[in-house]
Coordinates of N, CA and C and ligand atoms in Angstrom, one line a residue:
M25 N -100.0 56.3 -18.7 CA -98.9 57.1 -19.3 C -98.4 58.1 -18.3
T26 N -97.1 58.4 -18.3 CA -96.5 59.3 -17.4 C -96.8 60.7 -17.8
S27 N -97.4 61.5 -17.0 CA -97.8 62.8 -17.4 C -97.0 63.9 -16.6
V28 N -96.3 63.5 -15.6 CA -95.6 64.5 -14.7 C -94.1 64.2 -14.8
A29 N -93.4 65.3 -15.1 CA -91.9 65.3 -15.0 C -91.4 66.2 -14.0
I30 N -90.3 65.9 -13.4 CA -89.6 66.8 -12.5 C -88.2 67.1 -13.1
I31 N -88.0 68.4 -13.2 CA -86.6 68.8 -13.6 C -85.9 69.2 -12.3
G32 N -84.9 68.3 -12.0 CA -84.2 68.5 -10.7 C -83.1 69.6 -10.9
G33 N -83.0 70.5 -9.9 CA -82.0 71.5 -10.0 C -80.8 71.2 -9.1
T34 N -80.1 72.3 -8.7 CA -79.0 72.1 -7.8 C -79.5 71.5 -6.5
G35 N -78.9 70.4 -6.0 CA -79.3 69.8 -4.8 C -80.3 68.7 -5.0
L36 N -80.7 68.5 -6.3 CA -81.7 67.5 -6.6 C -81.3 66.8 -7.9
A37 N -80.1 66.2 -7.9 CA -79.6 65.6 -9.1 C -80.2 64.2 -9.3
A38 N -80.8 63.7 -8.3 CA -81.5 62.4 -8.4 C -82.7 62.4 -7.5
L39 N -83.7 61.6 -7.9 CA -84.9 61.6 -7.1 C -84.9 60.4 -6.2
H40 N -84.5 60.5 -5.0 CA -84.5 59.3 -4.1 C -85.9 58.8 -3.8
G41 N -86.0 57.5 -3.9 CA -87.4 57.0 -3.7 C -88.1 56.7 -5.0
L42 N -87.5 57.1 -6.1 CA -88.0 56.8 -7.5 C -87.7 55.4 -7.8
E43 N -88.7 54.5 -8.0 CA -88.5 53.1 -8.4 C -88.3 53.1 -9.9
I44 N -87.1 53.0 -10.3 CA -86.8 53.2 -11.8 C -87.3 52.0 -12.6
T45 N -88.1 52.4 -13.6 CA -88.5 51.3 -14.6 C -87.8 51.4 -15.9
H46 N -87.3 52.6 -16.2 CA -86.8 52.8 -17.6 C -85.8 54.0 -17.5
R47 N -84.7 53.8 -18.2 CA -83.7 54.9 -18.4 C -83.4 55.1 -19.8
E48 N -83.5 56.3 -20.3 CA -83.4 56.5 -21.8 C -82.4 57.6 -22.1
I49 N -81.5 57.3 -22.9 CA -80.6 58.3 -23.5 C -81.3 58.8 -24.7
M50 N -81.7 60.1 -24.7 CA -82.4 60.6 -25.9 C -81.6 61.6 -26.6
Q51 N -81.8 61.7 -27.9 CA -81.2 62.7 -28.8 C -82.3 63.7 -29.2
T52 N -82.0 64.9 -29.6 CA -83.0 65.8 -30.1 C -82.4 66.6 -31.3
P53 N -83.3 67.2 -32.0 CA -82.7 68.1 -33.1 C -81.8 69.2 -32.6
F54 N -81.9 69.4 -31.3 CA -81.1 70.5 -30.7 C -79.9 70.1 -29.9
G55 N -79.6 68.8 -30.0 CA -78.4 68.3 -29.3 C -78.9 67.4 -28.1
E56 N -77.9 67.2 -27.2 CA -78.2 66.3 -26.1 C -78.8 67.0 -24.9
P57 N -79.8 66.3 -24.2 CA -80.3 66.9 -23.0 C -79.2 66.7 -21.9
S58 N -79.5 67.3 -20.7 CA -78.6 67.3 -19.6 C -78.2 65.9 -19.1
G59 N -79.1 64.9 -19.3 CA -78.8 63.6 -18.7 C -79.8 62.6 -19.2
I60 N -79.7 61.5 -18.6 CA -80.6 60.4 -18.9 C -82.0 60.7 -18.4
L61 N -83.0 60.5 -19.2 CA -84.4 60.7 -18.8 C -84.8 59.4 -18.1
T62 N -85.1 59.5 -16.8 CA -85.5 58.4 -16.0 C -87.0 58.3 -15.7
R63 N -87.6 57.1 -16.0 CA -89.0 56.9 -15.7 C -89.1 56.0 -14.5
G64 N -90.1 56.2 -13.8 CA -90.3 55.2 -12.7 C -91.6 55.5 -11.9
R65 N -91.7 54.8 -10.8 CA -92.8 55.0 -9.9 C -92.4 55.8 -8.6
Y66 N -93.1 56.9 -8.3 CA -92.7 57.7 -7.2 C -94.0 57.8 -6.3
C67 N -93.9 57.3 -5.1 CA -95.1 57.4 -4.3 C -96.3 56.8 -5.0
G68 N -96.1 55.7 -5.7 CA -97.2 55.1 -6.4 C -97.7 55.7 -7.7
H69 N -96.9 56.7 -8.2 CA -97.4 57.3 -9.4 C -96.2 57.3 -10.4
D70 N -96.6 57.3 -11.7 CA -95.6 57.4 -12.8 C -95.0 58.8 -12.9
V71 N -93.7 58.8 -12.9 CA -93.0 60.1 -12.9 C -91.8 60.0 -13.8
M72 N -91.4 61.1 -14.5 CA -90.1 61.1 -15.1 C -89.2 62.1 -14.4
F73 N -88.0 61.9 -14.5 CA -87.0 62.8 -13.8 C -85.9 63.1 -14.8
L74 N -85.5 64.4 -14.8 CA -84.4 64.8 -15.6 C -83.5 65.8 -14.7
P75 N -82.2 65.5 -14.5 CA -81.4 66.4 -13.8 C -80.9 67.6 -14.7
R76 N -81.3 68.8 -14.3 CA -81.0 70.0 -15.2 C -79.5 70.2 -15.4
H77 N -78.7 69.9 -14.3 CA -77.3 70.2 -14.4 C -76.5 68.9 -14.6
G78 N -77.1 67.8 -15.1 CA -76.5 66.5 -15.3 C -76.4 65.7 -14.0
A79 N -76.2 64.4 -14.2 CA -76.2 63.5 -13.0 C -75.1 63.9 -12.1
G80 N -74.0 64.4 -12.6 CA -72.8 64.7 -11.8 C -72.8 66.2 -11.4
H81 N -73.9 66.9 -11.7 CA -74.0 68.3 -11.4 C -72.8 69.1 -12.0
N82 N -72.5 68.9 -13.3 CA -71.4 69.5 -14.0 C -71.7 70.4 -15.1
I83 N -73.0 70.7 -15.3 CA -73.4 71.7 -16.4 C -73.9 73.0 -15.7
P84 N -73.1 74.1 -15.9 CA -73.5 75.3 -15.3 C -74.8 75.9 -15.9
P85 N -75.5 76.8 -15.2 CA -76.7 77.3 -15.7 C -76.7 77.9 -17.1
H86 N -75.6 78.6 -17.5 CA -75.6 79.2 -18.8 C -75.3 78.2 -19.9
K87 N -74.9 77.0 -19.5 CA -74.5 76.0 -20.5 C -75.6 74.9 -20.6
V88 N -76.6 74.9 -19.8 CA -77.7 73.9 -19.9 C -78.3 74.0 -21.3
N89 N -78.6 72.8 -21.9 CA -79.3 72.8 -23.2 C -80.8 72.8 -22.9
Y90 N -81.3 73.9 -22.6 CA -82.7 74.0 -22.2 C -83.7 73.5 -23.3
R91 N -83.3 73.8 -24.5 CA -84.2 73.3 -25.6 C -84.3 71.8 -25.6
A92 N -83.1 71.2 -25.5 CA -83.1 69.7 -25.6 C -83.8 69.1 -24.4
N93 N -83.7 69.7 -23.2 CA -84.4 69.2 -22.0 C -85.9 69.2 -22.2
I94 N -86.4 70.4 -22.6 CA -87.8 70.5 -22.8 C -88.3 69.6 -23.9
W95 N -87.6 69.5 -24.9 CA -88.0 68.7 -26.1 C -88.1 67.2 -25.7
V96 N -87.2 66.7 -25.0 CA -87.3 65.3 -24.6 C -88.5 65.0 -23.7
L97 N -88.8 66.0 -22.9 CA -90.0 65.8 -22.0 C -91.3 65.7 -22.9
K98 N -91.3 66.6 -23.9 CA -92.5 66.6 -24.8 C -92.5 65.4 -25.6
E99 N -91.4 64.9 -26.1 CA -91.3 63.7 -26.9 C -91.8 62.5 -26.1
A100 N -91.5 62.5 -24.8 CA -91.8 61.4 -23.9 C -93.3 61.4 -23.5
G101 N -94.0 62.4 -23.9 CA -95.4 62.4 -23.6 C -95.8 63.1 -22.3
V102 N -94.9 63.9 -21.8 CA -95.1 64.6 -20.5 C -96.1 65.8 -20.8
K103 N -97.0 66.0 -19.8 CA -97.9 67.1 -19.9 C -97.6 68.2 -18.8
N104 N -97.2 67.7 -17.7 CA -97.0 68.7 -16.5 C -95.5 68.6 -16.1
V105 N -95.0 69.8 -15.8 CA -93.6 69.8 -15.4 C -93.4 70.6 -14.1
I106 N -92.8 70.0 -13.1 CA -92.4 70.7 -11.9 C -90.9 70.9 -12.0
A107 N -90.5 72.2 -12.0 CA -89.1 72.5 -12.1 C -88.6 72.9 -10.7
V108 N -87.5 72.3 -10.3 CA -87.0 72.7 -8.9 C -85.8 73.6 -9.1
N109 N -85.9 74.8 -8.5 CA -84.8 75.8 -8.6 C -84.3 76.2 -7.3
A110 N -83.0 76.3 -7.1 CA -82.4 77.0 -6.0 C -82.3 78.5 -6.3
V111 N -82.6 79.3 -5.3 CA -82.6 80.7 -5.5 C -82.1 81.5 -4.3
G112 N -81.7 82.8 -4.6 CA -81.4 83.7 -3.5 C -82.7 84.5 -3.2
G113 N -82.8 84.9 -1.9 CA -83.9 85.6 -1.5 C -83.7 87.1 -1.5
I114 N -84.5 87.9 -2.2 CA -84.3 89.4 -2.2 C -85.3 90.0 -1.2
H115 N -86.6 89.7 -1.3 CA -87.6 90.2 -0.4 C -87.3 89.7 1.0
A116 N -87.5 90.5 2.0 CA -87.2 90.2 3.4 C -87.9 88.9 3.8
D117 N -89.0 88.6 3.3 CA -89.8 87.4 3.7 C -89.2 86.1 3.1
M118 N -88.3 86.3 2.1 CA -87.8 85.1 1.4 C -86.5 84.7 2.0
S119 N -86.5 84.1 3.2 CA -85.3 83.8 3.9 C -84.9 82.4 3.6
P120 N -83.6 82.1 3.8 CA -83.1 80.7 3.5 C -84.0 79.7 4.1
G121 N -84.3 78.6 3.3 CA -85.1 77.6 3.8 C -86.6 77.7 3.3
C122 N -86.9 78.9 2.8 CA -88.3 79.1 2.4 C -88.6 78.4 1.1
L123 N -89.8 77.9 0.9 CA -90.2 77.3 -0.3 C -91.1 78.4 -1.0
V124 N -90.9 78.6 -2.3 CA -91.6 79.7 -3.0 C -92.1 79.1 -4.3
I125 N -93.4 79.4 -4.6 CA -93.9 79.0 -5.9 C -94.1 80.3 -6.7
P126 N -93.2 80.7 -7.5 CA -93.3 82.0 -8.2 C -94.5 82.1 -9.2
D127 N -95.0 83.3 -9.3 CA -96.1 83.4 -10.3 C -95.7 84.4 -11.5
Q128 N -94.6 85.0 -11.3 CA -94.1 85.9 -12.4 C -92.6 85.7 -12.5
I129 N -92.1 86.2 -13.7 CA -90.6 86.1 -13.9 C -90.2 87.3 -14.7
I130 N -89.0 87.7 -14.5 CA -88.3 88.7 -15.3 C -87.0 88.1 -15.8
D131 N -86.8 88.2 -17.1 CA -85.7 87.5 -17.7 C -84.5 88.5 -17.9
Y132 N -83.4 88.3 -17.2 CA -82.2 89.1 -17.4 C -81.1 88.3 -18.1
T133 N -81.4 87.1 -18.6 CA -80.4 86.2 -19.2 C -80.0 86.8 -20.6
W134 N -78.9 86.4 -21.1 CA -78.6 86.8 -22.5 C -77.8 85.6 -23.1
S135 N -77.8 85.6 -24.4 CA -77.2 84.7 -25.3 C -77.5 83.2 -25.0
R136 N -78.7 83.0 -24.5 CA -79.2 81.6 -24.3 C -80.3 81.4 -25.4
T137 N -80.3 80.3 -26.1 CA -81.3 80.2 -27.2 C -82.6 80.0 -26.5
N138 N -83.5 80.9 -26.8 CA -84.8 81.0 -26.0 C -86.0 80.7 -26.7
T139 N -85.9 80.1 -27.9 CA -87.1 79.7 -28.6 C -86.9 78.5 -29.5
F140 N -88.0 77.8 -29.7 CA -88.0 76.7 -30.7 C -88.4 77.2 -32.1
F141 N -88.9 78.5 -32.1 CA -89.5 79.0 -33.3 C -88.5 80.0 -34.0
E142 N -87.5 79.5 -34.6 CA -86.5 80.4 -35.3 C -86.2 80.0 -36.7
D143 N -86.3 78.7 -37.0 CA -85.9 78.2 -38.3 C -87.1 77.6 -39.1
S144 N -87.1 77.7 -40.4 CA -88.1 77.1 -41.3 C -89.5 77.4 -40.8
L145 N -89.8 78.6 -40.5 CA -91.1 79.0 -40.1 C -92.0 79.4 -41.3
S146 N -93.2 79.0 -41.2 CA -94.1 79.5 -42.3 C -94.7 80.8 -41.8
T147 N -94.6 81.1 -40.5 CA -95.0 82.4 -40.0 C -94.3 82.6 -38.7
V148 N -94.1 83.9 -38.4 CA -93.5 84.2 -37.1 C -94.4 83.9 -35.9
V149 N -93.8 83.3 -34.9 CA -94.6 82.9 -33.7 C -94.3 83.7 -32.5
H150 N -95.3 84.2 -31.8 CA -95.1 84.9 -30.6 C -96.0 84.3 -29.5
V151 N -95.5 83.5 -28.6 CA -96.4 82.8 -27.6 C -96.8 83.8 -26.6
D152 N -98.0 83.6 -26.1 CA -98.5 84.5 -24.9 C -97.7 84.0 -23.7
F153 N -97.2 85.0 -22.9 CA -96.4 84.7 -21.7 C -96.8 85.6 -20.6
T154 N -98.1 86.1 -20.7 CA -98.6 87.0 -19.7 C -98.4 86.4 -18.3
E155 N -98.9 85.1 -18.2 CA -98.8 84.4 -17.0 C -97.8 83.3 -17.3
P156 N -96.5 83.4 -16.8 CA -95.5 82.5 -17.3 C -95.5 81.1 -16.7
Y157 N -96.2 81.0 -15.6 CA -96.3 79.6 -15.0 C -97.7 79.1 -15.1
C158 N -97.8 77.8 -15.2 CA -99.1 77.1 -15.3 C -99.8 77.2 -14.0
E159 N -101.0 77.8 -14.0 CA -101.7 78.0 -12.7 C -102.2 76.7 -12.2
V160 N -102.5 75.8 -13.1 CA -103.0 74.5 -12.6 C -102.0 73.7 -11.7
V161 N -100.8 73.7 -12.3 CA -99.7 73.0 -11.5 C -99.3 73.8 -10.3
R162 N -99.4 75.1 -10.4 CA -99.1 76.0 -9.2 C -100.1 75.7 -8.1
Q163 N -101.3 75.6 -8.5 CA -102.3 75.3 -7.4 C -102.2 73.9 -6.8
H164 N -101.8 72.9 -7.7 CA -101.5 71.6 -7.1 C -100.4 71.7 -6.1
L165 N -99.4 72.5 -6.4 CA -98.2 72.6 -5.5 C -98.7 73.3 -4.2
I166 N -99.5 74.3 -4.3 CA -100.0 75.0 -3.1 C -100.8 74.1 -2.2
K167 N -101.7 73.3 -2.9 CA -102.5 72.3 -2.2 C -101.7 71.2 -1.5
G168 N -100.7 70.8 -2.3 CA -99.8 69.7 -1.8 C -99.0 70.2 -0.5
A169 N -98.6 71.5 -0.5 CA -97.9 72.0 0.6 C -98.9 72.0 1.8
R170 N -100.1 72.4 1.6 CA -101.1 72.4 2.7 C -101.3 71.0 3.3
K171 N -101.4 70.1 2.4 CA -101.6 68.7 2.9 C -100.3 68.2 3.6
A172 N -99.2 68.6 3.2 CA -97.9 68.2 3.8 C -97.6 69.0 5.0
D173 N -98.4 70.0 5.3 CA -98.2 70.9 6.4 C -96.8 71.6 6.3
L174 N -96.6 72.1 5.0 CA -95.3 72.8 4.8 C -95.6 74.3 4.6
A175 N -94.8 75.2 5.1 CA -95.0 76.6 4.9 C -94.5 76.9 3.5
L176 N -95.2 77.8 2.8 CA -94.8 78.1 1.4 C -95.3 79.5 1.1
I177 N -94.5 80.2 0.2 CA -95.0 81.5 -0.3 C -95.5 81.2 -1.7
D178 N -96.7 81.6 -1.9 CA -97.3 81.2 -3.2 C -97.4 82.3 -4.3
Q179 N -96.7 83.4 -4.1 CA -96.6 84.4 -5.1 C -95.3 85.1 -5.0
A180 N -94.6 85.2 -6.1 CA -93.3 85.9 -6.1 C -92.9 86.1 -7.5
T181 N -92.1 87.1 -7.7 CA -91.5 87.3 -9.0 C -90.0 86.8 -9.0
Y182 N -89.7 86.0 -9.9 CA -88.4 85.3 -10.1 C -87.6 86.2 -11.1
G183 N -86.4 86.7 -10.6 CA -85.5 87.3 -11.6 C -84.5 86.3 -12.0
A184 N -84.5 86.1 -13.4 CA -83.6 85.1 -13.9 C -82.3 85.7 -14.4
T185 N -81.2 85.5 -13.8 CA -79.9 86.1 -14.1 C -79.0 85.1 -14.9
Q186 N -78.0 85.6 -15.5 CA -77.2 84.8 -16.4 C -76.2 83.9 -15.7
G187 N -75.6 84.4 -14.6 CA -74.6 83.5 -13.9 C -73.4 83.3 -14.8
P188 N -72.5 82.4 -14.5 CA -72.6 81.6 -13.3 C -72.2 82.3 -12.0
R189 N -71.7 83.6 -12.1 CA -71.4 84.3 -10.9 C -72.6 84.7 -10.2
L190 N -72.5 85.0 -8.9 CA -73.7 85.6 -8.2 C -73.7 87.1 -8.5
E191 N -74.7 87.8 -8.1 CA -74.9 89.2 -8.5 C -74.1 90.1 -7.6
T192 N -74.0 91.3 -8.0 CA -73.5 92.4 -7.1 C -74.6 92.9 -6.3
A193 N -74.3 93.6 -5.2 CA -75.4 94.2 -4.4 C -76.2 95.2 -5.2
A194 N -75.5 96.0 -6.1 CA -76.2 96.9 -6.9 C -77.2 96.3 -7.8
E195 N -76.7 95.1 -8.4 CA -77.6 94.4 -9.3 C -78.9 93.9 -8.5
V196 N -78.7 93.5 -7.3 CA -79.8 93.0 -6.5 C -80.7 94.2 -6.2
D197 N -80.1 95.3 -5.9 CA -81.0 96.5 -5.7 C -81.8 96.8 -6.9
R198 N -81.2 96.7 -8.1 CA -82.0 96.9 -9.3 C -83.1 95.9 -9.5
L199 N -82.8 94.6 -9.2 CA -83.8 93.5 -9.3 C -85.0 93.9 -8.4
E200 N -84.6 94.3 -7.2 CA -85.7 94.6 -6.2 C -86.5 95.8 -6.7
R201 N -85.9 96.8 -7.3 CA -86.7 98.0 -7.8 C -87.6 97.5 -9.0
D202 N -87.1 96.5 -9.7 CA -87.9 95.9 -10.8 C -89.1 95.1 -10.3
G203 N -89.0 94.7 -9.0 CA -90.1 93.9 -8.4 C -89.8 92.5 -8.2
C204 N -88.5 92.1 -8.4 CA -88.1 90.7 -8.2 C -88.1 90.4 -6.7
D205 N -88.6 89.2 -6.3 CA -88.5 88.8 -4.9 C -87.4 87.7 -4.6
I206 N -87.1 87.0 -5.7 CA -86.1 85.9 -5.6 C -85.3 86.0 -6.9
V207 N -84.1 85.5 -6.8 CA -83.2 85.5 -8.0 C -82.5 84.1 -8.2
G208 N -82.5 83.7 -9.4 CA -81.9 82.4 -9.7 C -81.4 82.4 -11.2
M209 N -80.7 81.4 -11.5 CA -80.0 81.4 -12.9 C -80.6 80.5 -13.9
T210 N -81.7 79.7 -13.5 CA -82.2 78.7 -14.3 C -83.6 78.8 -14.7
G211 N -84.3 79.9 -14.3 CA -85.7 80.0 -14.6 C -86.0 80.2 -16.0
M212 N -85.1 80.9 -16.7 CA -85.3 81.2 -18.1 C -84.0 80.7 -18.9
P213 N -84.2 80.2 -20.1 CA -85.5 80.2 -20.9 C -86.3 79.0 -20.7
E214 N -86.1 78.2 -19.6 CA -86.8 76.9 -19.4 C -88.3 77.1 -19.5
A215 N -88.8 78.2 -18.7 CA -90.2 78.4 -18.6 C -90.9 78.7 -20.0
V216 N -90.2 79.5 -20.7 CA -90.8 79.9 -22.0 C -90.8 78.8 -23.0
L217 N -89.7 78.0 -23.0 CA -89.6 76.9 -23.9 C -90.7 75.9 -23.6
A218 N -91.0 75.7 -22.3 CA -92.1 74.8 -21.9 C -93.4 75.3 -22.5
R219 N -93.6 76.6 -22.4 CA -94.8 77.3 -22.9 C -94.9 77.1 -24.4
E220 N -93.8 77.2 -25.1 CA -93.8 77.1 -26.5 C -94.3 75.7 -27.0
L221 N -93.9 74.7 -26.1 CA -94.3 73.3 -26.5 C -95.6 72.9 -25.7
D222 N -96.3 73.9 -25.1 CA -97.6 73.6 -24.5 C -97.5 72.7 -23.3
L223 N -96.4 72.8 -22.6 CA -96.3 72.0 -21.3 C -96.8 72.8 -20.2
C224 N -97.5 72.2 -19.2 CA -97.9 72.9 -18.1 C -96.8 72.9 -17.0
Y225 N -96.2 74.1 -16.8 CA -94.9 74.2 -16.2 C -95.0 75.1 -15.0
A226 N -94.5 74.7 -13.8 CA -94.4 75.6 -12.6 C -93.1 75.3 -11.9
S227 N -92.7 76.2 -11.1 CA -91.4 76.1 -10.4 C -91.6 76.0 -8.9
V228 N -90.8 75.1 -8.2 CA -90.7 75.1 -6.8 C -89.3 75.7 -6.5
S229 N -89.3 76.9 -6.0 CA -88.0 77.6 -5.7 C -87.6 77.5 -4.3
L230 N -86.5 77.0 -4.0 CA -86.0 76.9 -2.6 C -85.0 78.0 -2.4
V231 N -85.2 78.8 -1.4 CA -84.3 79.9 -1.1 C -83.1 79.3 -0.3
V232 N -81.9 79.5 -0.8 CA -80.7 78.8 -0.2 C -79.7 79.9 0.3
N233 N -80.0 81.1 0.1 CA -79.1 82.2 0.6 C -79.9 83.5 0.5
R234 N -79.5 84.5 1.3 CA -80.0 85.8 1.0 C -79.2 86.4 -0.1
A235 N -79.9 87.1 -1.0 CA -79.3 87.6 -2.3 C -78.2 88.6 -1.9
A236 N -77.3 88.9 -2.8 CA -76.1 89.7 -2.6 C -76.5 91.0 -1.9
G237 N -75.9 91.4 -0.9 CA -76.1 92.7 -0.2 C -77.3 92.6 0.7
R238 N -78.0 91.5 0.8 CA -79.1 91.4 1.7 C -78.8 90.6 3.0
G239 N -77.7 90.0 3.0 CA -77.3 89.3 4.3 C -76.1 90.0 4.9
T240 N -75.4 89.3 5.7 CA -74.2 89.9 6.3 C -73.0 89.3 5.6
G241 N -72.2 90.1 4.9 CA -71.0 89.7 4.2 C -71.2 88.9 3.0
A242 N -70.2 88.1 2.6 CA -70.2 87.4 1.3 C -71.1 86.2 1.4
I243 N -71.6 85.8 0.2 CA -72.4 84.5 0.1 C -71.4 83.4 -0.1
T244 N -71.5 82.4 0.8 CA -70.5 81.3 0.7 C -71.2 80.0 0.2
M245 N -70.4 79.2 -0.4 CA -70.9 77.9 -0.9 C -71.3 77.0 0.3
E246 N -70.7 77.2 1.4 CA -71.0 76.3 2.6 C -72.4 76.6 3.0
E247 N -72.7 78.0 3.1 CA -74.1 78.4 3.4 C -75.1 77.8 2.5
I248 N -74.8 77.9 1.2 CA -75.8 77.5 0.2 C -76.0 75.9 0.3
E249 N -74.9 75.2 0.5 CA -75.0 73.8 0.6 C -75.8 73.3 1.8
Q250 N -75.5 74.0 2.9 CA -76.2 73.7 4.1 C -77.7 73.8 3.9
N251 N -78.1 75.0 3.4 CA -79.5 75.2 3.2 C -80.1 74.3 2.1
L252 N -79.3 73.9 1.1 CA -79.8 73.0 0.1 C -80.1 71.7 0.7
N253 N -79.2 71.2 1.6 CA -79.4 69.8 2.1 C -80.7 69.8 3.0
S254 N -80.9 70.8 3.8 CA -82.1 70.7 4.7 C -83.3 71.0 3.8
G255 N -83.2 72.0 2.9 CA -84.4 72.4 2.1 C -84.9 71.4 1.2
M256 N -84.0 70.6 0.6 CA -84.4 69.6 -0.4 C -85.3 68.5 0.3
Q257 N -85.1 68.3 1.6 CA -86.0 67.4 2.2 C -87.4 67.9 2.2
Q258 N -87.6 69.2 2.3 CA -88.9 69.8 2.2 C -89.4 69.7 0.8
V259 N -88.5 69.9 -0.2 CA -89.0 69.8 -1.6 C -89.5 68.4 -1.9
R260 N -88.7 67.4 -1.4 CA -89.1 66.0 -1.6 C -90.5 65.7 -1.0
R261 N -90.7 66.3 0.2 CA -92.0 66.1 0.9 C -93.1 66.7 0.1
L262 N -92.8 67.9 -0.4 CA -93.8 68.6 -1.2 C -94.1 67.8 -2.5
L263 N -93.1 67.3 -3.1 CA -93.4 66.5 -4.3 C -94.2 65.2 -4.0
E264 N -93.9 64.6 -2.9 CA -94.7 63.4 -2.5 C -96.2 63.7 -2.3
Y265 N -96.5 64.9 -1.8 CA -97.9 65.2 -1.6 C -98.5 65.9 -2.8
T266 N -97.7 66.4 -3.7 CA -98.3 67.1 -4.9 C -98.5 66.1 -6.0
I267 N -97.6 65.2 -6.3 CA -97.7 64.4 -7.5 C -99.0 63.6 -7.5
P268 N -99.5 63.0 -6.4 CA -100.8 62.3 -6.5 C -102.0 63.2 -6.9
L269 N -101.8 64.6 -6.7 CA -102.9 65.5 -7.0 C -103.0 65.8 -8.5
I270 N -101.9 65.5 -9.2 CA -101.8 66.0 -10.6 C -102.5 64.9 -11.5
Ligands
HPA10 N1 -78.4 84.4 -7.2 C1 -78.6 83.8 -8.3 N2 -78.8 82.4 -8.4 C2 -78.8 81.8 -7.2 C3 -78.6 82.5 -6.0 C4 -78.4 83.9 -6.0 O1 -78.2 84.5 -4.9 N3 -78.7 81.5 -5.0 C5 -78.9 80.3 -5.6 N4 -79.0 80.5 -6.9

């Protein structure tokens, strides 16, 4: 049975090298997921893949149906989820091209449905989220990076912002004061929804630009795309070495 799923983010709308065995359009009580759930063999292992922003990368971060995406993975029998996220680097060490495995998250998003537990409850549910990422999958990723000889930062706080615009310099200053090292738009509510359904979920965050006010001048899409193209090769290599460990 497939126990590992990859949620592809910006720059990873498809998993090259995945030998597809099954493609499934799934419905959920929460509407449609972002795309077709693809099952297949990747480096000799059963894997599922779901593109967070759709196959054509046309669903912006604030419009992603996070509940439907997590629900289909649970329905399909997934136990472990590796989420791939493109982020901006706030901390000076988090420069473009860096791979980061965050261990904490602060949620600045708003008006996104962030729970499965809101209707027809027999009792109010509050999941524990002290450690928002699954330490087991995090450690597999860290070990995978070592085996693949990839540099990686294994602790960081991810600030999840609403988007789709990038932040102002003052907003990034505030994120830094709060303790955020990286900033992205898709980390929440995905992580908490995975926790609510008891999925073991961790993120591979690829730094694709210096956060607003941390580089020289404006952030350009050209810069982001360049760093995405080169960085996603590292992400693929990390997945190749990590998936066999799970
Ligand atoms: N901010 C928010 N999300 C992002 C960024 C950023 O600078 N870069 C990539 N995703």
